[in-house]
mmCIF file of C-alpha atoms in Angstrom:
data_model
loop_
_atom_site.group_PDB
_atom_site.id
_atom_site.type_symbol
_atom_site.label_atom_id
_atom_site.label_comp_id
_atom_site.label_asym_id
_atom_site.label_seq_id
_atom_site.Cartn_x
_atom_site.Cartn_y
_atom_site.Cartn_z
ATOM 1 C CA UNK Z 238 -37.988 -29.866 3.447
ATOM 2 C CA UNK Z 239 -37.524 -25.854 2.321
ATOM 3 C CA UNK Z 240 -40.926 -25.037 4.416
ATOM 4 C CA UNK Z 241 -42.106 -23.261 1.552
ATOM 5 C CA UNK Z 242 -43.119 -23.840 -2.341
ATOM 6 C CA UNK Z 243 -41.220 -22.192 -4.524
ATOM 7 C CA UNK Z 244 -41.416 -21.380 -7.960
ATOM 8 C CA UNK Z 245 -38.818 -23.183 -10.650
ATOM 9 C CA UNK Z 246 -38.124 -25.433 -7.685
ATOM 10 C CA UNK Z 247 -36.078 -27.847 -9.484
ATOM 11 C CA UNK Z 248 -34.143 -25.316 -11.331
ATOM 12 C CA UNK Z 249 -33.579 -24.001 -7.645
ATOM 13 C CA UNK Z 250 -32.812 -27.554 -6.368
ATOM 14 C CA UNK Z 251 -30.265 -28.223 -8.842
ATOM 15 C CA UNK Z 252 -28.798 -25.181 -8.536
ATOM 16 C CA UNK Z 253 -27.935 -25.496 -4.862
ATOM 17 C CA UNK Z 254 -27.336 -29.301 -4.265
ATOM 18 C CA UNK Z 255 -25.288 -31.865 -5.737
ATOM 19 C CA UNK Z 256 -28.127 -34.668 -4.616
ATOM 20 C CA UNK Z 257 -31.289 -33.858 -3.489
ATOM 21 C CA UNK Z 258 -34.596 -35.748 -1.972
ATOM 22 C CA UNK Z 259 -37.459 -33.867 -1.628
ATOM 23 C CA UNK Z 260 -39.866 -35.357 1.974
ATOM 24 C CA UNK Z 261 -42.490 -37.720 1.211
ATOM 25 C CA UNK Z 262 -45.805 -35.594 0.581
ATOM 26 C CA UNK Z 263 -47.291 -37.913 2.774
ATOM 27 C CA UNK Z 264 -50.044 -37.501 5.471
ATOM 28 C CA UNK Z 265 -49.627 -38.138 8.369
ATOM 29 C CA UNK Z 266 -45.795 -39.077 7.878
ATOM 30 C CA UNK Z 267 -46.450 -42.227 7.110
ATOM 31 C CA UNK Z 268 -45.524 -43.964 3.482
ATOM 32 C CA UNK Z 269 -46.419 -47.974 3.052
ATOM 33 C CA UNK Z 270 -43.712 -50.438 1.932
ATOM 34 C CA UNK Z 271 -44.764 -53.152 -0.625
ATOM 35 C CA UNK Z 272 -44.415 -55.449 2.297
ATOM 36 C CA UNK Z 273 -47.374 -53.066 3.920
ATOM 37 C CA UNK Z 274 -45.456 -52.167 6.482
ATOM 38 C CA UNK Z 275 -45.534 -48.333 7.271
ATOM 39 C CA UNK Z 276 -42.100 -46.195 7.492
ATOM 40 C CA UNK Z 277 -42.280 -42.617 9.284
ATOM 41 C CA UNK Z 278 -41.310 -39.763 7.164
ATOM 42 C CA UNK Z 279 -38.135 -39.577 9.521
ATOM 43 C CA UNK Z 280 -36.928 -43.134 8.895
ATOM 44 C CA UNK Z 281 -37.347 -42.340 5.612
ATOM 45 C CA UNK Z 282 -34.639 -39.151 5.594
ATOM 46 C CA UNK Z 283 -32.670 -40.985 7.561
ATOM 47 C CA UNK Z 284 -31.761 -44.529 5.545
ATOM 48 C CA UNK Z 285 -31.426 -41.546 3.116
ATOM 49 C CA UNK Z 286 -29.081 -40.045 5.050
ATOM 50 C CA UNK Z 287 -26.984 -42.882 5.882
ATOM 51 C CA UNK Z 288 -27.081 -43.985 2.087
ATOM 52 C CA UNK Z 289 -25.712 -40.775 1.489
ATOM 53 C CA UNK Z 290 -22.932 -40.910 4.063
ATOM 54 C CA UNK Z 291 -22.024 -44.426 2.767
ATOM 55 C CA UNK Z 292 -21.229 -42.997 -0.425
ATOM 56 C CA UNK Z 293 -18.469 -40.673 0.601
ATOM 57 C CA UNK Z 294 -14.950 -41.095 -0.010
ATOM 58 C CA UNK Z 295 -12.702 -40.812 3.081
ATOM 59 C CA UNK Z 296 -10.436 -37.839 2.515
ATOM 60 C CA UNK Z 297 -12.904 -36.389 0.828
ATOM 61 C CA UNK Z 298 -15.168 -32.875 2.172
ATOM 62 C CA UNK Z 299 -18.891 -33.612 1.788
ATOM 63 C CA UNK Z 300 -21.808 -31.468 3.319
ATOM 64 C CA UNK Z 301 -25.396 -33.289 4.089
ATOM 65 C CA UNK Z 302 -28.505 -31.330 5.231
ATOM 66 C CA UNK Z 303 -31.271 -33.461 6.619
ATOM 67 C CA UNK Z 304 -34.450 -31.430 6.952
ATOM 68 C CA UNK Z 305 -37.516 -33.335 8.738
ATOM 69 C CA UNK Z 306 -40.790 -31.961 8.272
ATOM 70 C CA UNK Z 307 -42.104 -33.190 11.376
ATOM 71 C CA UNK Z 308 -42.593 -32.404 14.193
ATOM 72 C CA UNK Z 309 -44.944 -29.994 12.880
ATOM 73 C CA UNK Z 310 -48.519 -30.768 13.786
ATOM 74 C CA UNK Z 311 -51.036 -32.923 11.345
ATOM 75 C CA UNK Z 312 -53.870 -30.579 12.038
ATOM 76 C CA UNK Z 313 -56.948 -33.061 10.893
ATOM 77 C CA UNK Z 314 -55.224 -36.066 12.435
ATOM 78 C CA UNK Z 315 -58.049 -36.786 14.963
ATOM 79 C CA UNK Z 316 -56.630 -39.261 17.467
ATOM 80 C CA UNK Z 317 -55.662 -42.409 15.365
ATOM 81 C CA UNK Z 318 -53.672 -45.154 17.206
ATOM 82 C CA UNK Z 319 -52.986 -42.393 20.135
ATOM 83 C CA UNK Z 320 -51.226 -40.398 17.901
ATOM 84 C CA UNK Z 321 -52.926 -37.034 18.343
ATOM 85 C CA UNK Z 322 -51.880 -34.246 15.923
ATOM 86 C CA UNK Z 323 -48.020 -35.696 16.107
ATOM 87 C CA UNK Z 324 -48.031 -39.093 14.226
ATOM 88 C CA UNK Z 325 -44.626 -40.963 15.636
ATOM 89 C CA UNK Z 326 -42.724 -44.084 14.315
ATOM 90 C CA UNK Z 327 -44.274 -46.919 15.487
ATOM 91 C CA UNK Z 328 -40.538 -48.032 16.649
ATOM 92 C CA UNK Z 329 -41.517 -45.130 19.756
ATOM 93 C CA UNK Z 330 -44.682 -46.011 20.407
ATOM 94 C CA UNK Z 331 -44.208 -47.710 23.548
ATOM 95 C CA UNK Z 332 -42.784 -44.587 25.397
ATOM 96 C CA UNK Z 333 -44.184 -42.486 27.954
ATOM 97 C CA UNK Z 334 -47.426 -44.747 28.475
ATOM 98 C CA UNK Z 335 -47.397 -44.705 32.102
ATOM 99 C CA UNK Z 336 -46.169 -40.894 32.961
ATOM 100 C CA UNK Z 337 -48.230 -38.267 33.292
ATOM 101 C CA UNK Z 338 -47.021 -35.169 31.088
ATOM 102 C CA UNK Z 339 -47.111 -31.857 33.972
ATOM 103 C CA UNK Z 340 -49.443 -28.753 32.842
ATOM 104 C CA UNK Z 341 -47.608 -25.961 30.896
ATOM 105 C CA UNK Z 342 -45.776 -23.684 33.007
ATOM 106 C CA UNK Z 343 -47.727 -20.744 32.036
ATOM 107 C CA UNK Z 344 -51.175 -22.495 32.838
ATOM 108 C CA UNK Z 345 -52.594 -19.960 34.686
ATOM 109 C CA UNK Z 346 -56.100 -18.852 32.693
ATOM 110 C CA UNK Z 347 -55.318 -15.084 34.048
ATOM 111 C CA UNK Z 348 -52.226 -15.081 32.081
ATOM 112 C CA UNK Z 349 -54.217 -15.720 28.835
ATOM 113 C CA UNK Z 350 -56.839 -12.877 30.240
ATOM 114 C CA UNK Z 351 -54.197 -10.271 30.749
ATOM 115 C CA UNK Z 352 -53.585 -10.460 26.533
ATOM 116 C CA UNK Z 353 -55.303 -7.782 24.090
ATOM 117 C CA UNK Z 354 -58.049 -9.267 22.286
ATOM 118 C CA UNK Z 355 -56.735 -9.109 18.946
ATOM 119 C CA UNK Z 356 -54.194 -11.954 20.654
ATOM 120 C CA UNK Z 357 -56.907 -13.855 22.496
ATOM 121 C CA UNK Z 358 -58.826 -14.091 18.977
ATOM 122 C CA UNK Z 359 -55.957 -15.008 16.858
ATOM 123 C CA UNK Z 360 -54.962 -18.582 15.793
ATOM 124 C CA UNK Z 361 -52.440 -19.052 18.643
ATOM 125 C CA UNK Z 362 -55.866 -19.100 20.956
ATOM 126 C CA UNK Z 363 -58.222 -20.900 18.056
ATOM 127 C CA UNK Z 364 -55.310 -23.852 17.425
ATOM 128 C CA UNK Z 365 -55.563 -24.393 21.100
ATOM 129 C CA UNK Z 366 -59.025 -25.868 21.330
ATOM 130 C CA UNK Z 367 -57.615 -28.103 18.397
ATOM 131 C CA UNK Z 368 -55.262 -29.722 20.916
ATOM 132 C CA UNK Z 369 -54.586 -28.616 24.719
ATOM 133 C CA UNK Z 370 -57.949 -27.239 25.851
ATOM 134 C CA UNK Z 371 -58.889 -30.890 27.596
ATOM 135 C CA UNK Z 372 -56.515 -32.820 29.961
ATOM 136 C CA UNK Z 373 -57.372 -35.905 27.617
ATOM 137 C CA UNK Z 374 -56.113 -34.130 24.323
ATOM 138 C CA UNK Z 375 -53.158 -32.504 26.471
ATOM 139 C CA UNK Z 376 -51.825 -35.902 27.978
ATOM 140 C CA UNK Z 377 -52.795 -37.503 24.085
ATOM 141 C CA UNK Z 378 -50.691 -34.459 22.157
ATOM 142 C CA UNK Z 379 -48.101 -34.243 24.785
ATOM 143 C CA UNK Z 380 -46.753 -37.913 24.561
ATOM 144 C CA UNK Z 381 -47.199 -38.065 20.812
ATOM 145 C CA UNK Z 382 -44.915 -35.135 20.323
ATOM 146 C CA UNK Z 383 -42.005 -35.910 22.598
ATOM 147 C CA UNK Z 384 -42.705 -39.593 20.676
ATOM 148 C CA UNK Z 385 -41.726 -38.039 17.822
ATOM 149 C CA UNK Z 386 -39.009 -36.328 19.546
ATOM 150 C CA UNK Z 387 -37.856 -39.229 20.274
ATOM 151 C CA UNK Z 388 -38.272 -40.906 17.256
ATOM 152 C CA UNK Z 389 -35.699 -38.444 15.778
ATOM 153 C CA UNK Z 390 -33.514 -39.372 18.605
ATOM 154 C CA UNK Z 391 -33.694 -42.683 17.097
ATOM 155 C CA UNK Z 392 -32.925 -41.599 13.703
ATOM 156 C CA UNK Z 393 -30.284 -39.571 14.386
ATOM 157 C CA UNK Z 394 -28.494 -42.228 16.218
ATOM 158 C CA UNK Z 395 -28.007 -44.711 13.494
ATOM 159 C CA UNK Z 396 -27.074 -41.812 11.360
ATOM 160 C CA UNK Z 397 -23.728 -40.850 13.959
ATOM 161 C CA UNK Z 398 -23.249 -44.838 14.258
ATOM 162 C CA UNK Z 399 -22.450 -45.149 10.103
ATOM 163 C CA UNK Z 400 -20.322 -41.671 10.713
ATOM 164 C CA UNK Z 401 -18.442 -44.028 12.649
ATOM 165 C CA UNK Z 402 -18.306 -47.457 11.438
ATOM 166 C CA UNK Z 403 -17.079 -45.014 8.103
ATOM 167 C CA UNK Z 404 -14.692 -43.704 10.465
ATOM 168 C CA UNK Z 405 -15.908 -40.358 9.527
ATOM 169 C CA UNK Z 406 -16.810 -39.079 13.266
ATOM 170 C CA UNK Z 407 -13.874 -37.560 13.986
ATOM 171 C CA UNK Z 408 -13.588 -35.135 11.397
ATOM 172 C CA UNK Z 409 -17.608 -34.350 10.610
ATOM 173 C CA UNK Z 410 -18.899 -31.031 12.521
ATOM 174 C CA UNK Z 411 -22.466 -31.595 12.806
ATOM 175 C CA UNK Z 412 -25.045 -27.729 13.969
ATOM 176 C CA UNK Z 413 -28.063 -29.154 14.930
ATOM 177 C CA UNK Z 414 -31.260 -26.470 14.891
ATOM 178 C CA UNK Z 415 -35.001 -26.176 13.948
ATOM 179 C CA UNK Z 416 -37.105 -23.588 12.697
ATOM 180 C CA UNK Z 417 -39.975 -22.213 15.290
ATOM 181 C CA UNK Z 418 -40.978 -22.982 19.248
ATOM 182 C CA UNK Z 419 -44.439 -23.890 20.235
ATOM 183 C CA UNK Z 420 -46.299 -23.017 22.706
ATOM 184 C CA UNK Z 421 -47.331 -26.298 23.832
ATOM 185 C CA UNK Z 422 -50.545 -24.802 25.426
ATOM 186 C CA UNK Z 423 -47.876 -22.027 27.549
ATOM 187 C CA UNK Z 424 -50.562 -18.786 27.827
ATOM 188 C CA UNK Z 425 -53.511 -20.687 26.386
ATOM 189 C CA UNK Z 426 -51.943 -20.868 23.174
ATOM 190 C CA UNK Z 427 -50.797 -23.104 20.618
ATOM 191 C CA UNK Z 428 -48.918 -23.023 17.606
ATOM 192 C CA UNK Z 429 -46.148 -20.012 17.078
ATOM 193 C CA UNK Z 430 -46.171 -16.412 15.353
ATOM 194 C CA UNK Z 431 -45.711 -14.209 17.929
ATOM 195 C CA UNK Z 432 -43.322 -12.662 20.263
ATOM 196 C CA UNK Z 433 -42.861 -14.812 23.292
ATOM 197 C CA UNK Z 434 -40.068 -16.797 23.835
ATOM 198 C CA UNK Z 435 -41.913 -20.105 23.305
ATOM 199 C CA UNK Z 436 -42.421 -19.172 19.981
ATOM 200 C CA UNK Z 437 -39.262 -17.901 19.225
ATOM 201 C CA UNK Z 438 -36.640 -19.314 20.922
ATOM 202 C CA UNK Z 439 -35.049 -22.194 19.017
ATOM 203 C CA UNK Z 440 -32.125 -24.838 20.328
ATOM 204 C CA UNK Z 441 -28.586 -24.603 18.379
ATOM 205 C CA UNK Z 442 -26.211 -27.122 19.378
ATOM 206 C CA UNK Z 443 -22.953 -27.627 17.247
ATOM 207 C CA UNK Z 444 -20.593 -30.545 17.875
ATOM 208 C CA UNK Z 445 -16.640 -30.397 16.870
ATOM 209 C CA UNK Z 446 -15.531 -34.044 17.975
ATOM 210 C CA UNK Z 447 -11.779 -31.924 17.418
ATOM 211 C CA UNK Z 448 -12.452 -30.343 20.773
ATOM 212 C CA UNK Z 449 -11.283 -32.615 23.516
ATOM 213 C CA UNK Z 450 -10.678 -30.512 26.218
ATOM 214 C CA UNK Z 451 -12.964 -28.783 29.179
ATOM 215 C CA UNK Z 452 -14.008 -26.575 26.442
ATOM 216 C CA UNK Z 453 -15.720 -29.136 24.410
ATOM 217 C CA UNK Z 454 -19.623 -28.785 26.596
ATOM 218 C CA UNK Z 455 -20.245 -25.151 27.486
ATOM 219 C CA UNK Z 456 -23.318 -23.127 27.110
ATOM 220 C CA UNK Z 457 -23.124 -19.542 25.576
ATOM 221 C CA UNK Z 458 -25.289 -16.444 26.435
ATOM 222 C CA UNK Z 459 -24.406 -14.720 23.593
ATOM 223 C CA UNK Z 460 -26.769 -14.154 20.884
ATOM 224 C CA UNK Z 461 -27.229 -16.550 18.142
ATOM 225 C CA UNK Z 462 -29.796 -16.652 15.116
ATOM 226 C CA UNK Z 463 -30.470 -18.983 12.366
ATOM 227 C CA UNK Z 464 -28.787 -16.472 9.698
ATOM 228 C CA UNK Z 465 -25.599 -17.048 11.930
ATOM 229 C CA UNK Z 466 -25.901 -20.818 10.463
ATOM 230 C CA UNK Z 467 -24.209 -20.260 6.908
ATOM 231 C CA UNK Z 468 -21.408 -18.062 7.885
ATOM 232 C CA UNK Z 469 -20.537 -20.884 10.496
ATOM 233 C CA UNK Z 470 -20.544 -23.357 7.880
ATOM 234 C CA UNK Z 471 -18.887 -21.948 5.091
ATOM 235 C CA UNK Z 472 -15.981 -20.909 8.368
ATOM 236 C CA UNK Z 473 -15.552 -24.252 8.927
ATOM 237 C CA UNK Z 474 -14.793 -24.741 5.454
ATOM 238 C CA UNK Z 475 -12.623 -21.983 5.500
ATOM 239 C CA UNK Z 476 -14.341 -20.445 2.823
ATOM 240 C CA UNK Z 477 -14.756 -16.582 2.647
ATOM 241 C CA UNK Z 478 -18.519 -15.227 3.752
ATOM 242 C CA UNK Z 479 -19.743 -13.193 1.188
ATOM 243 C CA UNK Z 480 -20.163 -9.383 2.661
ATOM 244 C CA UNK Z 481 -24.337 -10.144 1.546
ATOM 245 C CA UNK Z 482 -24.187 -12.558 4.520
ATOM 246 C CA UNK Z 483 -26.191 -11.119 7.727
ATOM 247 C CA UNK Z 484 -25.447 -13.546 10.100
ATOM 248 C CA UNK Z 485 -21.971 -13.934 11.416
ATOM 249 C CA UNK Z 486 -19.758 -17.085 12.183
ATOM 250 C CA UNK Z 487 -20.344 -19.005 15.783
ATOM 251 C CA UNK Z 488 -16.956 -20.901 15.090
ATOM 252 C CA UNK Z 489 -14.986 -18.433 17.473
ATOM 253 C CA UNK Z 490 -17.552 -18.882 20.371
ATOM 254 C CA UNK Z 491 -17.762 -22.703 19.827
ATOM 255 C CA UNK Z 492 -13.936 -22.186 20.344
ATOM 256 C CA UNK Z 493 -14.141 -20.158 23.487
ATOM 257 C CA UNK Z 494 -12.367 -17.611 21.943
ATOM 258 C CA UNK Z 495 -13.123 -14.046 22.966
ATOM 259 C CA UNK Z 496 -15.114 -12.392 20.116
ATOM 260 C CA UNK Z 497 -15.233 -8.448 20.286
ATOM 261 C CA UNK Z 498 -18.148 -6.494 18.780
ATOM 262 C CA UNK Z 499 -21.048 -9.419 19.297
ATOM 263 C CA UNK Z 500 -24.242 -8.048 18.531
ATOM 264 C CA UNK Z 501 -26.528 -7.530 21.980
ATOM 265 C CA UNK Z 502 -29.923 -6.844 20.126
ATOM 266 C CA UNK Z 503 -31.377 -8.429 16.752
ATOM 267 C CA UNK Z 504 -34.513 -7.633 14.727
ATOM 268 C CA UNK Z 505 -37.797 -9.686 15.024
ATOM 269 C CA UNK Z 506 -40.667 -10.040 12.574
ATOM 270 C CA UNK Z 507 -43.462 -11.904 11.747
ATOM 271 C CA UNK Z 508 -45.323 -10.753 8.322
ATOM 272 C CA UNK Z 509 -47.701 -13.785 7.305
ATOM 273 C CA UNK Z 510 -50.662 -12.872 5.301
ATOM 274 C CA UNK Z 511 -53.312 -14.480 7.091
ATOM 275 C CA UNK Z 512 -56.212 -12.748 9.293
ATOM 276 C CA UNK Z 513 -56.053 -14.640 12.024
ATOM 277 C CA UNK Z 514 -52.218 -14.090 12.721
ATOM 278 C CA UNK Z 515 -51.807 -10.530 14.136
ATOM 279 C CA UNK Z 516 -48.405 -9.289 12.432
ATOM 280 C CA UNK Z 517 -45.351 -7.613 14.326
ATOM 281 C CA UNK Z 518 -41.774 -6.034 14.194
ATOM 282 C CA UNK Z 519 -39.364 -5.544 17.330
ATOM 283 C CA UNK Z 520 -36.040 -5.545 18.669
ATOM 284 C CA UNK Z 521 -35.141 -8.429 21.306
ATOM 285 C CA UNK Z 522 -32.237 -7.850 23.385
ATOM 286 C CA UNK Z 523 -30.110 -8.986 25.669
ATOM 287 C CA UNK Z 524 -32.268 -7.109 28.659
ATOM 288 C CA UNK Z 525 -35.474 -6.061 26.381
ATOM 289 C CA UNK Z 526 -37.755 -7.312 24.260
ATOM 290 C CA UNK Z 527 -39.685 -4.472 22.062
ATOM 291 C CA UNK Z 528 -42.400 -5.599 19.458
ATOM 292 C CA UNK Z 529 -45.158 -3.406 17.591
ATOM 293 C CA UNK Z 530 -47.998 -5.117 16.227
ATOM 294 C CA UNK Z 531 -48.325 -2.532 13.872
ATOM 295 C CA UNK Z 532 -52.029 -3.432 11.989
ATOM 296 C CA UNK Z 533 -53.655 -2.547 15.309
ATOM 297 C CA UNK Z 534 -55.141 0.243 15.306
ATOM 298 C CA UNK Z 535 -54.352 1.612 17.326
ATOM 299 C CA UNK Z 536 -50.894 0.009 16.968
ATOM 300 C CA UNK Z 537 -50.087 -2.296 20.162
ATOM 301 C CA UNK Z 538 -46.870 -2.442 21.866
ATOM 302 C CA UNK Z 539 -45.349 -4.824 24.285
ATOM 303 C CA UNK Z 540 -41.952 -3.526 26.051
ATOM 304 C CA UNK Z 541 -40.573 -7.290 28.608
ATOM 305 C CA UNK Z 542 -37.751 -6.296 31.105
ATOM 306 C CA UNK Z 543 -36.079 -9.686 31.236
ATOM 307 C CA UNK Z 544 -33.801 -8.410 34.327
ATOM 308 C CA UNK Z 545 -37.052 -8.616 36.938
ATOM 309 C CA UNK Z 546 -39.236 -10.983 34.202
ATOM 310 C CA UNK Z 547 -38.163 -13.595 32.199
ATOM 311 C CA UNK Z 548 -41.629 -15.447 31.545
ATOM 312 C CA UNK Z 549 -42.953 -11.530 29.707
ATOM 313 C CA UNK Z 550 -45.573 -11.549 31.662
ATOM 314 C CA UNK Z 551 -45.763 -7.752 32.430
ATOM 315 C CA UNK Z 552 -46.052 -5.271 29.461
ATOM 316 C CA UNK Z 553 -43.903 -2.251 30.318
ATOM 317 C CA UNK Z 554 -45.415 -0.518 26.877
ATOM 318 C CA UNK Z 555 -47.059 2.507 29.084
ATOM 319 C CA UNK Z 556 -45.184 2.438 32.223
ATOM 320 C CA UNK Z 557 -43.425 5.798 32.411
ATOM 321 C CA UNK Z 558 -40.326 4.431 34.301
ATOM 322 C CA UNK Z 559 -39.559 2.691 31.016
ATOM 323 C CA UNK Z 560 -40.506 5.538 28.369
ATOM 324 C CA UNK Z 561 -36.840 6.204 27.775
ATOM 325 C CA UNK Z 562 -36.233 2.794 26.784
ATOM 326 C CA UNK Z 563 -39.360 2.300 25.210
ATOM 327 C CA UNK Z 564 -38.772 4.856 22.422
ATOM 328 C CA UNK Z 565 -35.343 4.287 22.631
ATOM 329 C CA UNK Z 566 -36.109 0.153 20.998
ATOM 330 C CA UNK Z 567 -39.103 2.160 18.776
ATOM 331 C CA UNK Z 568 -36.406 4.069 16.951
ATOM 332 C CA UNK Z 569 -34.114 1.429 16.537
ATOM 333 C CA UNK Z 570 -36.691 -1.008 15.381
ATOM 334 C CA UNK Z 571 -37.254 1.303 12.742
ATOM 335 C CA UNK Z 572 -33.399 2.097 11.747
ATOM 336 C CA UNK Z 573 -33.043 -1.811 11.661
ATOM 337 C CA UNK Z 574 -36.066 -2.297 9.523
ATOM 338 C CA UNK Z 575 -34.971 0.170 6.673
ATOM 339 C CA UNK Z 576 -31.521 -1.071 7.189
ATOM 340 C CA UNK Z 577 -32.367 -4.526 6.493
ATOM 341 C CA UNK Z 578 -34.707 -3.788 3.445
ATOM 342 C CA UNK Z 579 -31.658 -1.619 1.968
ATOM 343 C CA UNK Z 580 -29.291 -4.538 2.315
ATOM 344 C CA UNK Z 581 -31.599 -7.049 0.462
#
C-alpha cells in the first residue's frame, strides 16, 4: 500500500520495484476464494510475501517491503460478525472474548473540556461517536483491533518461519514500523492528525539476528523518524545516502555505538486539506513539544513540558515562566520550515 494515489502510478511502480503487488481494493479486507472461503487482506500480502522469499537465491541480496493497509479503520463497517470498524482474519477471531478491554488512559471527560473548540469540533471528536462514545462500541472496536493486531502477528510469523526453513534468517535485517498512532478514544478522540503523542508516536523495531551479544535487546531514547528508515537501509547495504536524504542512518545506534551530533528536536506538520482537520506546524523535542495551529485566528499555540508532563495535558502557550522557550521553539519552527522547503 503507498497510502496515497498517485498519478502515472505504474510508471512509478516500475520504476522503483523489481516485483510489485498492489493490496486488494477490497472492503472490508476481505477477498472470496473460488472455494468461497474468505482470505483477509493480510493473509493475502503475506502468502505473497513468502512466495516472494521462496524465490530468492541463497547468496543472493534481495529487499521485500510488505505494506498492510489495515489496521486502518473501515469507517461504514457497522458491526458485522463483531468486527466493528477493524475487520480481522477469521483465523483470530476467537481471541479476547472473555476480557474486558480497560478505558483509555486519558478518559477523563475534563481532559476533552480543557481543548479549544476548534479541537473539540474537529474530526478527532466527530470520528469518536463513530466508535468509542458507548462502552458496547468501545469493548466491540477494542477487541477487533488488537484482533487484527494479532492477526498480523500471525502473518508475520509464517513469513520469519520460510526465512528460516530457506535458511535465510541469519543474514535478513528486518525494521519493522507503521505510519500514524490513534487515539483509541485517549482525550475523547479518535482517529490521528494532531499533535499528541497518541497520534504521533509510532513503534520502530529493527532486528540484526548478527547481534548475539547483551547488545542485541536494548531500547534507545534517542530520536528516530520514519525519514531515518531509507538511510538505515541503504547503510546496511553499504550503499552511499544520497546528500537529498533527510533522515539519517539508525545502524550505529542499533550497534550501540556512540553517535555524536544526534539531532534533539525534529519538525512536525500536519497540512491535510480538509475542514474538519485543524492544520499545524511545531518543533517536538527531547524536553518540548511546540505546535501552531496556524488557520486559527487567532493562531493557537500549545507549548508541553515533558520534564513535569508527559501525558500534554497542560498548555504552557501563555505561561510567562515559559515565554523564553516559547519563542525560542516559534523561531525555530520557522527556520526549520523554510529550511525544509529550500531543501526539497
Amino acid at each position: 500500500k503507498l497510502g496515497v494515489k498517485l498519478e502515472n502510478q505504474d510508471s512509478i511502480l516500475t520504476e522503483m520495484f523489481d516485483y510489485c503487488k498492489l493490496s486488494p481494493r477490497s472492503t472490508p479486507y476481505f477477498e472470496l476464494l473460488p472455494n468461497g472461503k474468505r482470505v483477509h487482506s493480510s493473509e493475502i500480502k503475506g502468502d505473497q510475501a513468502i512466495d516472494y522469499i521462496n524465490k530468492q537465491t541463497a547468496g543472493q541480496p534481495f529487499c521485500l517491503s510488505i505494506s498492510f493497509n489495515a489496521v486502518h479503520a473501515v469507517d461504514g463497517n457497522l458491526t458485522p460478525g463483531n468486527e466493528g470498524h477493524f475487520p480481522y482474519p477469521d483465523a483470530v477471531a476467537h481471541l479476547y472474548e472473555d476480557l474486558t478491554m480497560p478505558p483509555p488512559e486519558l478518559s477523563d471527560p475534563q481532559i476533552f473540556e480543557n481543548h479549544p473548540e476548534f479541537l473539540k469540533t474537529s474530526m478527532n471528536r466527530i470520528r469518536y461517536f463513530w466508535r468509542w462514545d458507548t462502552e458496547e462500541k468501545y469493548q466491540v472496536n477494542m477487541k477487533a483491533y488488537f484482533r487484527m493486531i494479532s492477526g498480523y502477528d500471525y502473518v508475520m510469523k509464517k513469513i520469519l518461519d520460510t526465512l528460516k526453513e530457506k535458511g535465510l534468517d541469519k543474514n535478513t535485517i528486518i525494521i519493522f514500523s507503521s505510519d500514524n498512532g490513534y487515539y483509541m478514544g485517549n482525550r475523547g478522540f479518535s482517529g490521528k492528525w494532531t499533535h499528541y503523542e497518541e497520534s504521533l508516536r509510532v513503534p520502530l523495531i529493527i532486528f540484526d539476528p548478527r547481534i548475539k551479544n547483551e547488545k542485541s535487546s536494548k531500547t534507545s531514547d534517542k530520536i528516530a523518524l520514519n525519514i531515518d528508515i531509507p538511510a538505515t537501509i541503504l547503510d546496511y547495504a553499504d550503499v552511499s545516502i544520497p546528500e537529498i536524504y533527510q533522515g539519517k542512518s539508525l545502524v550505529r545506534i542499533v550497534q550501540s555505538e556512540t553517535v555524536a551530533n544526534w539531532r534533539n528536536y525534529f519538525f512536525c506538520e500536519h497540512r491535510m486539506e480538509n475542514k474538519d482537520i485543524p492544520k499545524f506546524k511545531g518543533i517536538h523535542g527531547e524536553r518540548y513539544v511546540y505546535v501552531n495551529y496556524y488557520e486559527q485566528n487567532p493562531p493557537y499555540e500549545f507549548l508541553h513540558d515533558l520534564a513535569i508532563d508527559k501525558k500534554e495535558l497542560i498548555n504552557l502557550a501563555k505561561n510567562p515562566d515559559y515565554q523564553t522557550v516559547i519563542d525560542e521553539l516559534r523561531t525555530r519552527t520557522i527556520n526549520m520550515e523554510s529550511e525544509i522547503r529550500n531543501k526539497k
